[in-house]
Short mmCIF file of C-alpha atoms and ligand atoms in Angstrom, two decimals:
data_model
loop_
_atom_site.label_atom_id
_atom_site.label_comp_id
_atom_site.label_asym_id
_atom_site.label_seq_id
_atom_site.Cartn_x
_atom_site.Cartn_y
_atom_site.Cartn_z
CA UNK A 26 -20.39 28.22 -30.81
CA UNK A 27 -18.73 30.37 -28.11
CA UNK A 28 -14.95 30.30 -27.71
CA UNK A 29 -14.07 26.62 -26.92
CA UNK A 30 -11.54 27.66 -24.27
CA UNK A 31 -14.30 29.10 -22.14
CA UNK A 32 -15.98 25.69 -21.89
CA UNK A 33 -15.19 23.33 -19.01
CA UNK A 34 -12.84 20.53 -20.15
CA UNK A 35 -15.43 17.76 -19.72
CA UNK A 36 -18.10 19.59 -21.73
CA UNK A 37 -15.54 20.20 -24.45
CA UNK A 38 -14.74 16.49 -24.64
CA UNK A 39 -18.44 15.62 -24.75
CA UNK A 40 -18.98 18.07 -27.59
CA UNK A 41 -16.07 16.67 -29.53
CA UNK A 42 -17.54 13.23 -28.99
CA UNK A 43 -20.91 14.35 -30.30
CA UNK A 44 -19.14 15.76 -33.31
CA UNK A 45 -17.57 12.34 -33.70
CA UNK A 46 -13.96 13.50 -33.61
CA UNK A 47 -12.87 12.20 -30.17
CA UNK A 48 -10.99 8.98 -30.66
CA UNK A 49 -12.55 6.20 -28.57
CA UNK A 50 -11.49 2.66 -27.81
CA UNK A 51 -13.27 -0.29 -26.23
CA UNK A 52 -11.52 -3.25 -24.60
CA UNK A 53 -12.98 -6.30 -22.91
CA UNK A 54 -11.62 -8.10 -19.85
CA UNK A 55 -12.97 -10.27 -17.07
CA UNK A 56 -12.08 -8.03 -14.11
CA UNK A 57 -11.42 -4.28 -14.30
CA UNK A 58 -9.34 -3.23 -11.30
CA UNK A 59 -9.33 0.44 -10.29
CA UNK A 60 -6.10 1.37 -8.43
CA UNK A 61 -2.56 0.00 -8.66
CA UNK A 62 -1.68 0.15 -4.96
CA UNK A 63 -0.87 -3.07 -3.14
CA UNK A 64 -4.54 -4.25 -3.17
CA UNK A 65 -5.04 -3.83 -6.92
CA UNK A 66 -1.65 -5.25 -7.86
CA UNK A 67 -1.99 -8.27 -5.56
CA UNK A 68 -5.49 -9.00 -6.87
CA UNK A 69 -4.23 -8.77 -10.45
CA UNK A 70 -1.43 -11.21 -9.69
CA UNK A 71 -3.63 -13.78 -7.92
CA UNK A 72 -6.19 -13.66 -10.75
CA UNK A 73 -3.43 -14.03 -13.34
CA UNK A 74 -2.14 -17.15 -11.53
CA UNK A 75 -5.66 -18.60 -11.91
CA UNK A 76 -5.83 -17.73 -15.63
CA UNK A 77 -8.29 -14.82 -15.20
CA UNK A 78 -7.75 -11.63 -17.22
CA UNK A 79 -7.67 -8.24 -15.55
CA UNK A 80 -6.80 -4.69 -16.55
CA UNK A 81 -5.65 -2.22 -13.89
CA UNK A 82 -6.31 1.50 -14.28
CA UNK A 83 -4.35 3.86 -12.02
CA UNK A 84 -4.62 7.63 -11.95
CA UNK A 85 -1.00 8.26 -10.89
CA UNK A 86 2.34 7.30 -12.45
CA UNK A 87 4.10 4.12 -11.27
CA UNK A 88 6.90 6.24 -9.76
CA UNK A 89 4.40 8.25 -7.75
CA UNK A 90 2.81 5.08 -6.37
CA UNK A 91 6.28 3.87 -5.32
CA UNK A 92 7.15 7.18 -3.68
CA UNK A 93 4.44 6.89 -1.01
CA UNK A 94 6.14 5.67 2.17
CA UNK A 95 3.62 3.75 4.21
CA UNK A 96 3.41 0.36 5.86
CA UNK A 97 6.34 -1.59 7.21
CA UNK A 98 5.06 -4.67 9.06
CA UNK A 99 3.60 -7.78 7.39
CA UNK A 100 1.60 -10.48 9.16
CA UNK A 101 2.08 -14.16 8.29
CA UNK A 102 -1.22 -14.19 6.36
CA UNK A 103 0.11 -11.41 4.14
CA UNK A 104 3.49 -13.13 3.71
CA UNK A 105 1.70 -16.35 2.66
CA UNK A 106 -0.39 -14.45 0.12
CA UNK A 107 2.64 -12.78 -1.44
CA UNK A 108 4.19 -16.25 -1.74
CA UNK A 109 0.98 -17.57 -3.32
CA UNK A 110 1.14 -14.70 -5.80
CA UNK A 111 4.72 -15.76 -6.64
CA UNK A 112 6.35 -12.50 -5.53
CA UNK A 113 7.88 -13.51 -2.18
CA UNK A 114 11.52 -14.22 -3.14
CA UNK A 115 13.05 -10.81 -2.37
CA UNK A 116 10.86 -10.39 0.72
CA UNK A 117 12.26 -13.61 2.22
CA UNK A 118 15.80 -12.53 1.40
CA UNK A 119 15.64 -8.92 2.59
CA UNK A 120 12.72 -8.86 5.09
CA UNK A 121 13.51 -8.90 8.80
CA UNK A 122 11.69 -11.41 11.02
CA UNK A 123 10.61 -9.91 14.34
CA UNK A 124 9.47 -12.10 17.24
CA UNK A 125 8.72 -9.24 19.62
CA UNK A 126 8.43 -5.50 20.16
CA UNK A 127 8.93 -3.11 23.08
CA UNK A 128 6.34 -1.05 24.92
CA UNK A 129 7.89 2.03 26.51
CA UNK A 130 6.03 3.86 29.27
CA UNK A 131 6.96 5.75 32.43
CA UNK A 132 10.49 5.93 31.03
CA UNK A 133 11.13 2.15 30.89
CA UNK A 134 10.92 -0.44 28.12
CA UNK A 135 9.20 -3.85 28.36
CA UNK A 136 9.37 -6.51 25.65
CA UNK A 137 6.28 -8.30 24.37
CA UNK A 138 7.60 -11.69 23.28
CA UNK A 139 5.12 -12.31 20.48
CA UNK A 140 6.82 -15.47 19.36
CA UNK A 141 6.60 -17.16 22.75
CA UNK A 142 3.14 -15.84 23.57
CA UNK A 143 1.57 -17.00 20.29
CA UNK A 144 3.20 -20.41 19.97
CA UNK A 145 5.87 -19.41 17.43
CA UNK A 146 4.32 -16.62 15.33
CA UNK A 147 6.32 -13.64 14.05
CA UNK A 148 5.88 -10.62 11.80
CA UNK A 149 8.09 -9.50 8.92
CA UNK A 150 9.49 -5.99 8.54
CA UNK A 151 9.44 -5.30 4.79
CA UNK A 152 8.27 -1.97 3.41
CA UNK A 153 5.07 -1.47 1.43
CA UNK A 154 7.20 0.25 -1.22
CA UNK A 155 9.12 -3.00 -1.73
CA UNK A 156 5.93 -5.11 -1.78
CA UNK A 157 4.53 -2.76 -4.42
CA UNK A 158 7.75 -2.86 -6.45
CA UNK A 159 7.81 -6.69 -6.39
CA UNK A 160 4.19 -6.83 -7.56
CA UNK A 161 4.79 -4.22 -10.28
CA UNK A 162 7.87 -6.10 -11.54
CA UNK A 163 5.97 -9.41 -11.65
CA UNK A 164 3.09 -7.76 -13.53
CA UNK A 165 5.42 -6.20 -16.04
CA UNK A 166 7.39 -9.44 -16.50
CA UNK A 167 4.14 -11.29 -17.26
CA UNK A 168 3.15 -8.58 -19.77
CA UNK A 169 -0.09 -7.79 -17.95
CA UNK A 170 -1.87 -4.51 -18.74
CA UNK A 171 -1.73 -1.58 -16.30
CA UNK A 172 -2.83 1.84 -17.47
CA UNK A 173 -1.02 4.54 -15.48
CA UNK A 174 -2.05 8.21 -15.58
CA UNK A 175 -5.64 7.29 -16.40
CA UNK A 176 -7.74 10.46 -16.09
CA UNK A 177 -11.37 10.83 -15.05
CA UNK A 178 -11.85 7.15 -14.19
CA UNK A 179 -15.54 6.30 -13.84
CA UNK A 180 -17.43 3.12 -13.02
CA UNK A 181 -20.78 2.35 -14.72
CA UNK A 182 -23.62 -0.19 -14.70
CA UNK A 183 -22.24 -2.33 -11.87
CA UNK A 184 -25.83 -3.09 -10.89
CA UNK A 185 -26.13 -5.00 -14.20
CA UNK A 186 -24.35 -8.03 -15.70
CA UNK A 187 -22.33 -5.70 -17.94
CA UNK A 188 -20.33 -3.24 -15.87
CA UNK A 189 -17.93 -0.78 -17.53
CA UNK A 190 -15.02 1.38 -16.52
CA UNK A 191 -14.18 4.48 -18.57
CA UNK A 192 -11.13 6.72 -18.45
CA UNK A 193 -9.31 9.33 -20.50
CA UNK A 194 -5.75 9.14 -21.65
CA UNK A 195 -3.83 11.13 -24.25
CA UNK A 196 -7.01 12.89 -25.37
CA UNK A 197 -8.78 9.58 -25.96
CA UNK A 198 -11.82 8.17 -24.18
CA UNK A 199 -11.41 4.48 -23.31
CA UNK A 200 -14.02 1.96 -22.23
CA UNK A 201 -13.29 -1.34 -20.50
CA UNK A 202 -16.19 -3.78 -20.60
CA UNK A 203 -15.94 -6.43 -17.89
CA UNK A 204 -17.73 -8.98 -15.70
CA UNK A 205 -16.61 -7.43 -12.40
CA UNK A 206 -15.14 -4.18 -11.09
CA UNK A 207 -12.69 -4.31 -8.18
CA UNK A 208 -12.51 -0.98 -6.35
CA UNK A 209 -8.93 -1.01 -5.02
CA UNK A 210 -8.60 2.75 -5.30
CA UNK A 211 -7.92 3.73 -1.71
CA UNK A 212 -9.70 6.09 0.66
CA UNK A 213 -10.08 8.94 -1.88
CA UNK A 214 -11.06 6.70 -4.80
CA UNK A 215 -13.98 6.86 -7.18
CA UNK A 216 -15.52 3.42 -6.55
CA UNK A 217 -16.86 3.90 -3.02
CA UNK A 218 -17.97 7.40 -4.03
CA UNK A 219 -20.02 5.86 -6.89
CA UNK A 220 -21.99 3.45 -4.69
CA UNK A 221 -25.65 4.44 -4.32
CA UNK A 222 -25.99 6.64 -1.21
CA UNK A 223 -29.00 4.70 0.07
CA UNK A 224 -27.11 1.38 -0.11
CA UNK A 225 -23.97 2.34 1.82
CA UNK A 226 -23.27 3.09 5.47
CA UNK A 227 -20.01 4.62 6.70
CA UNK A 228 -18.61 4.52 10.25
CA UNK A 229 -15.89 7.00 11.09
CA UNK A 230 -13.76 8.31 13.96
CA UNK A 231 -11.15 10.98 13.30
CA UNK A 232 -8.42 11.33 15.93
CA UNK A 233 -7.34 14.79 17.13
CA UNK A 234 -3.67 14.28 16.09
CA UNK A 235 -1.51 12.98 13.26
CA UNK A 236 1.77 11.07 12.81
CA UNK A 237 4.83 12.94 11.63
CA UNK A 238 7.01 10.31 9.92
CA UNK A 239 10.70 10.49 9.02
CA UNK A 240 12.66 8.03 6.92
CA UNK A 241 16.45 8.17 7.26
CA UNK A 242 19.46 6.17 6.17
CA UNK A 243 20.62 5.57 9.71
CA UNK A 244 20.80 2.28 11.64
CA UNK A 245 17.64 1.62 13.71
CA UNK A 246 17.86 2.59 17.35
CA UNK A 247 16.89 -0.97 18.38
CA UNK A 248 16.68 -4.33 16.58
CA UNK A 249 12.91 -4.48 17.19
CA UNK A 250 10.15 -1.83 17.13
CA UNK A 251 9.57 0.46 20.11
CA UNK A 252 6.05 1.83 20.75
CA UNK A 253 6.40 4.70 23.24
CA UNK A 254 3.77 6.30 25.45
CA UNK A 255 5.25 9.51 26.85
CA UNK A 256 3.58 12.51 28.48
CA UNK A 257 4.85 14.49 25.45
CA UNK A 258 2.96 12.17 23.09
CA UNK A 259 3.36 8.88 21.26
CA UNK A 260 6.52 7.88 19.39
CA UNK A 261 7.34 4.84 17.26
CA UNK A 262 10.79 3.59 16.33
CA UNK A 263 10.47 1.37 13.28
CA UNK A 264 12.78 0.38 10.47
CA UNK A 265 13.04 -0.80 6.88
CA UNK A 266 16.41 -2.54 7.03
CA UNK A 267 19.53 -2.67 9.17
CA UNK A 268 20.61 0.65 7.69
CA UNK A 269 17.29 2.44 7.18
CA UNK A 270 15.04 3.70 9.99
CA UNK A 271 11.47 4.90 10.10
CA UNK A 272 10.37 7.01 13.07
CA UNK A 273 7.03 8.60 13.92
CA UNK A 274 5.89 11.27 16.40
CA UNK A 275 2.36 12.13 17.48
CA UNK A 276 1.80 15.79 16.47
CA UNK A 277 -1.19 18.17 16.59
CA UNK A 278 -3.33 18.06 13.45
CA UNK A 279 -2.58 21.74 12.93
CA UNK A 280 1.19 21.13 12.53
CA UNK A 281 2.67 21.49 9.04
CA UNK A 282 5.56 19.37 7.90
CA UNK A 283 7.56 22.51 6.93
CA UNK A 284 7.54 23.55 10.60
CA UNK A 285 9.55 20.45 11.52
CA UNK A 286 13.27 20.71 10.76
CA UNK A 287 15.24 17.46 11.02
CA UNK A 288 16.91 18.80 14.16
CA UNK A 289 13.55 19.56 15.79
CA UNK A 290 12.31 16.05 14.91
CA UNK A 291 15.32 14.27 16.41
CA UNK A 292 15.24 16.44 19.54
CA UNK A 293 11.57 15.69 20.13
CA UNK A 294 12.03 11.96 19.45
CA UNK A 295 14.89 11.85 21.98
CA UNK A 296 12.63 13.52 24.54
CA UNK A 297 10.07 10.74 24.18
CA UNK A 298 12.53 7.81 24.51
CA UNK A 299 14.13 6.03 27.46
CA UNK A 300 17.74 6.87 28.44
CA UNK A 301 19.25 3.80 26.71
CA UNK A 302 17.46 4.40 23.41
CA UNK A 303 18.29 8.10 23.62
CA UNK A 304 21.94 7.20 23.87
CA UNK A 305 21.82 4.75 20.94
CA UNK A 306 19.79 6.94 18.60
CA UNK A 307 21.75 7.72 15.43
CA UNK A 308 20.41 10.77 13.60
CA UNK A 309 20.92 11.92 10.03
CA UNK A 310 19.21 13.81 7.22
CA UNK A 311 15.62 12.78 6.52
CA UNK A 312 14.97 11.27 3.09
CA UNK A 313 11.20 11.57 3.50
CA UNK A 314 9.08 13.51 5.95
CA UNK A 315 5.29 13.65 6.02
CA UNK A 316 2.29 14.02 8.32
CA UNK A 317 -0.55 11.48 8.15
CA UNK A 318 -3.91 12.05 9.85
CA UNK A 319 -5.30 9.14 11.88
CA UNK A 320 -8.78 7.76 11.42
CA UNK A 321 -10.89 4.65 11.95
CA UNK A 322 -13.29 4.15 9.05
CA UNK A 323 -15.44 1.27 7.77
CA UNK A 324 -17.86 1.05 4.85
CA UNK A 325 -20.71 -1.44 4.91
CA UNK A 326 -21.31 -3.35 2.71
CA UNK A 327 -18.28 -3.91 0.47
CA UNK A 328 -20.21 -5.25 -2.51
CA UNK A 329 -22.55 -3.31 -4.80
CA UNK A 330 -23.86 -5.66 -7.48
CA UNK A 331 -20.82 -6.49 -9.58
CA UNK A 332 -18.51 -3.95 -7.94
CA UNK A 333 -16.42 -4.92 -4.90
CA UNK A 334 -14.40 -2.64 -2.62
CA UNK A 335 -11.10 -3.89 -1.17
CA UNK A 336 -8.39 -2.38 1.05
CA UNK A 337 -8.33 1.31 1.96
CA UNK A 338 -11.25 1.94 -0.43
CA UNK A 339 -13.44 0.23 2.17
CA UNK A 340 -11.71 0.80 5.49
CA UNK A 341 -8.96 2.74 7.26
CA UNK A 342 -7.31 1.90 10.56
CA UNK A 343 -5.05 4.21 12.54
CA UNK A 344 -1.52 2.86 11.89
CA UNK A 345 -0.82 1.91 15.54
CA UNK A 346 -0.56 -1.88 15.26
CA UNK A 347 0.22 -1.95 11.53
CA UNK A 348 -3.02 -3.50 10.29
CA UNK A 349 -3.92 -1.50 7.13
CA UNK A 350 -1.95 -3.31 4.46
CA UNK A 351 -2.54 -6.65 6.14
CA UNK A 352 -6.30 -6.12 6.08
CA UNK A 353 -6.10 -5.08 2.43
CA UNK A 354 -4.29 -8.35 1.70
CA UNK A 355 -6.98 -10.47 3.36
CA UNK A 356 -9.78 -8.64 1.50
CA UNK A 357 -7.92 -9.47 -1.69
CA UNK A 358 -7.58 -13.09 -0.67
CA UNK A 359 -11.35 -13.41 -0.12
CA UNK A 360 -12.11 -11.50 -3.33
CA UNK A 361 -9.72 -13.45 -5.55
CA UNK A 362 -11.04 -16.75 -4.15
CA UNK A 363 -14.63 -15.64 -4.81
CA UNK A 364 -13.91 -14.57 -8.40
CA UNK A 365 -11.89 -17.72 -9.13
CA UNK A 366 -14.74 -19.90 -7.78
CA UNK A 367 -17.18 -17.95 -9.95
CA UNK A 368 -15.30 -18.81 -13.14
CA UNK A 369 -13.97 -22.26 -12.25
CA UNK A 370 -16.79 -23.78 -10.18
CA UNK A 371 -19.67 -21.66 -11.55
CA UNK A 372 -20.74 -20.68 -8.03
CA UNK A 373 -21.59 -17.24 -6.64
CA UNK A 374 -21.31 -18.38 -3.01
CA UNK A 375 -17.98 -16.60 -2.42
CA UNK A 376 -19.22 -13.44 -4.07
CA UNK A 377 -22.38 -13.45 -1.97
CA UNK A 378 -20.49 -13.83 1.31
CA UNK A 379 -17.51 -11.57 0.41
CA UNK A 380 -18.69 -8.52 2.29
CA UNK A 381 -19.70 -10.37 5.44
CA UNK A 382 -16.47 -12.40 5.65
CA UNK A 383 -14.27 -9.35 5.17
CA UNK A 384 -16.18 -7.18 7.59
CA UNK A 385 -15.91 -9.66 10.44
CA UNK A 386 -12.11 -9.59 10.19
CA UNK A 387 -12.03 -5.85 9.55
CA UNK A 388 -14.00 -4.94 12.68
CA UNK A 389 -11.67 -7.05 14.84
CA UNK A 390 -8.63 -5.24 13.44
CA UNK A 391 -10.43 -1.89 13.74
CA UNK A 392 -11.10 -2.59 17.40
CA UNK A 393 -7.48 -3.54 18.08
CA UNK A 394 -6.06 -0.52 16.23
CA UNK A 395 -8.45 1.86 18.03
CA UNK A 396 -7.61 0.29 21.41
CA UNK A 397 -3.83 0.39 20.82
CA UNK A 398 -4.08 3.98 19.57
CA UNK A 399 -6.11 5.00 22.64
CA UNK A 400 -3.62 3.29 24.95
CA UNK A 401 -0.44 4.79 23.50
CA UNK A 402 -1.30 8.39 22.53
CA UNK A 403 -1.57 11.52 24.58
CA UNK A 404 -5.15 12.83 24.89
CA UNK A 405 -4.87 16.19 26.73
CA UNK A 406 -8.65 16.37 26.96
CA UNK A 407 -8.54 13.31 29.29
CA UNK A 408 -6.33 15.17 31.78
CA UNK A 409 -3.77 13.67 34.16
CA UNK A 410 -6.16 10.92 35.17
CA UNK A 411 -6.20 9.75 31.52
CA UNK A 412 -2.41 9.27 31.63
CA UNK A 413 -2.73 7.41 34.95
CA UNK A 414 -5.31 5.03 33.45
CA UNK A 415 -3.00 4.36 30.48
CA UNK A 416 -0.02 3.70 32.77
CA UNK A 417 -2.11 1.31 34.89
CA UNK A 418 -3.35 -0.58 31.82
CA UNK A 419 0.17 -0.85 30.39
CA UNK A 420 1.44 -2.04 33.77
CA UNK A 421 -1.29 -4.71 33.80
CA UNK A 422 -0.55 -5.76 30.21
CA UNK A 423 3.13 -6.39 30.76
CA UNK A 424 2.68 -8.18 34.10
CA UNK A 425 -0.29 -10.35 33.17
CA UNK A 426 0.47 -13.22 30.80
CA UNK A 427 -3.08 -13.12 29.45
CA UNK A 428 -2.76 -9.35 28.95
CA UNK A 429 0.53 -9.77 27.06
CA UNK A 430 -0.90 -12.64 25.02
CA UNK A 431 -3.93 -10.58 23.99
CA UNK A 432 -1.76 -7.84 22.52
CA UNK A 433 0.65 -10.37 20.96
CA UNK A 434 -2.02 -12.46 19.22
CA UNK A 435 -3.69 -9.38 17.78
CA UNK A 436 -0.37 -7.89 16.67
CA UNK A 437 0.76 -11.01 14.76
CA UNK A 438 -2.75 -11.15 13.23
CA UNK A 439 -5.70 -13.37 14.07
CA UNK A 440 -5.90 -16.57 11.98
CA UNK A 441 -8.11 -16.41 8.87
CA UNK A 442 -10.56 -18.96 10.32
CA UNK A 443 -10.73 -17.25 13.76
CA UNK A 444 -14.20 -17.78 15.25
CA UNK A 445 -15.46 -19.96 12.38
P1 RFL B 11 -3.66 2.58 -1.65
O1 RFL B 11 -2.27 2.19 -1.27
O2 RFL B 11 -4.16 3.89 -1.20
O3 RFL B 11 -3.77 2.47 -3.24
C1 RFL B 11 -4.90 2.94 -3.94
C2 RFL B 11 -4.48 3.28 -5.36
O4 RFL B 11 -5.62 3.72 -6.09
C3 RFL B 11 -5.27 4.87 -6.85
N1 RFL B 11 -6.49 5.67 -7.13
C4 RFL B 11 -7.10 5.68 -8.33
N2 RFL B 11 -6.83 5.06 -9.47
C5 RFL B 11 -7.67 5.29 -10.52
N3 RFL B 11 -8.74 6.13 -10.44
C6 RFL B 11 -9.05 6.77 -9.31
N4 RFL B 11 -10.10 7.58 -9.24
C7 RFL B 11 -8.22 6.55 -8.18
N5 RFL B 11 -8.22 7.01 -6.91
C8 RFL B 11 -7.17 6.47 -6.29
C9 RFL B 11 -4.27 5.61 -5.98
O5 RFL B 11 -3.46 6.48 -6.72
C10 RFL B 11 -3.48 4.43 -5.39
O6 RFL B 11 -2.36 4.08 -6.18
O7 RFL B 11 -4.71 1.48 -1.11
P2 RFL B 11 -4.57 -0.10 -1.02
O8 RFL B 11 -3.98 -0.67 -2.26
O9 RFL B 11 -5.88 -0.59 -0.54
O10 RFL B 11 -3.44 -0.32 0.12
C11 RFL B 11 -3.69 0.01 1.47
C12 RFL B 11 -2.39 0.39 2.17
O11 RFL B 11 -1.72 1.36 1.38
C13 RFL B 11 -2.63 0.94 3.59
O12 RFL B 11 -3.62 0.22 4.26
C14 RFL B 11 -1.36 0.92 4.47
O13 RFL B 11 -0.35 1.74 3.94
C15 RFL B 11 -1.66 1.35 5.91
N6 RFL B 11 -0.47 1.42 6.76
C16 RFL B 11 0.08 0.27 7.31
N7 RFL B 11 -0.47 -0.93 7.04
C17 RFL B 11 0.11 -2.07 7.53
O14 RFL B 11 -0.44 -3.17 7.31
N8 RFL B 11 1.29 -2.06 8.27
C18 RFL B 11 1.90 -0.88 8.56
O15 RFL B 11 2.97 -0.89 9.16
C19 RFL B 11 1.28 0.35 8.11
N9 RFL B 11 1.84 1.53 8.37
C20 RFL B 11 0.13 2.65 7.03
C21 RFL B 11 1.29 2.68 7.87
C22 RFL B 11 -0.39 3.84 6.51
C23 RFL B 11 0.21 5.04 6.81
N10 RFL B 11 -0.35 6.22 6.24
C24 RFL B 11 0.42 7.19 5.56
C25 RFL B 11 -1.79 6.36 6.12
C26 RFL B 11 1.90 3.87 8.18
C27 RFL B 11 1.34 5.07 7.68
C28 RFL B 11 2.01 6.36 8.10
C1 PHB B 12 6.18 1.51 9.80
O1 PHB B 12 7.30 0.96 9.84
O2 PHB B 12 5.89 2.34 8.94
C2 PHB B 12 5.17 1.15 10.83
C3 PHB B 12 5.43 0.11 11.71
C4 PHB B 12 4.51 -0.22 12.68
C5 PHB B 12 3.34 0.49 12.77
C6 PHB B 12 3.06 1.51 11.88
C7 PHB B 12 3.98 1.86 10.91
O3 PHB B 12 2.44 0.18 13.75
#
């Protein structure tokens, strides 16, 4: 045999296996969940509440998963689900209820009173990091299995009654035999990539800009969120608590985070705000800074035999309107209900309609996020007339009650039975 070091790692493992000296283990569970982001963890918790076993395999460490700063706004449907999963206590204590948000354009701010316009509905400002931490803590407290740092995760035989998930850890090859695979592994995951190419259709729009986000331990500039359309580009003033702010700026896709000093960020944010906000803005050192690309993306269908996709594994929305995590939560609700019905009521009805039910809700949220993104961002290719159209639409929205209600009811989230 040639020098083993010259062989690719995978081939080396295969050879060791053939020689019979690679340790292997096989475990059995009902549902193998790939990905320990909010979708995978929430699914695991809801299944556990119903007495269904699941193992989660995650390729990163728990700390890494918690270090990703993402969503900040939860819809009522998501809040209810976290309560149902038994992890809502801290969220109710620390989360901030918001009944409105501001639209800033042509240098002036206008409040959308979501609460009044939707008959009493609100959203909750509570970071995805905290949601994830609450779910992780609950999983650990219940002694439920999560495999972090699982390498080379692969899904097999999901077109049969006996699907399997394999992964490598500590030089060992592990197999999980299961009834179902839940692909909760995000946009870059392995599950969607493993679906047969002739059975999957993908719809995608990539936007010609990204969001530069800064997290800072400074009091928020305003008690509610401000979405700003300025000729210099979009800006968003969000928050995580009364002492922690989250701000975003529209930046060219070619920008690198290293090019943006804290000073440059604050100066540009100030430029995009109204005089009052500019005056109230408290700046400080960033504790996180990153650039996220924006895309609209949907996979159809979301079921492949006994493998289901949920959350960012199946769809991405641009973050304008804060729908991503909320959509992931409703996928998980439909999926957990379908799996619970399968075991408890011996029916496959929920499984058979999973994809269709999710996609109806997903396309509505995709449409809203695309529309809100198109309304609020600067598109130089549309010229001055593009800015004029945006200003006119914003002017209509804030002065027409039906216009304001349309944005409010989409922002708080359409009811689960909308259109049924
Ligand atoms: P995640 O969070 O990406 O988690 C997937 C997990 O799967 C793991 N993984 C694998 N594990 C094993 N084997 C493999 N081969 C694997 N490949 C991947 C990953 O390591 C990861 O841990 O998807 P999930 O759980 O579906 O959750 C979706 C949400 O994270 C996402 O939709 C939101 O963050 C989107 N989003 C927002 N959503 C909201 O509802 N409200 C908001 O205010 C909001 N703001 C945002 C956002 C997303 C943003 N970015 C950065 C894209 C703001 C931003 C800037
Ligand atoms: C956030 O706080 O991260 C956030 C809030 C609202 C959005 C997007 C992101 O629309």
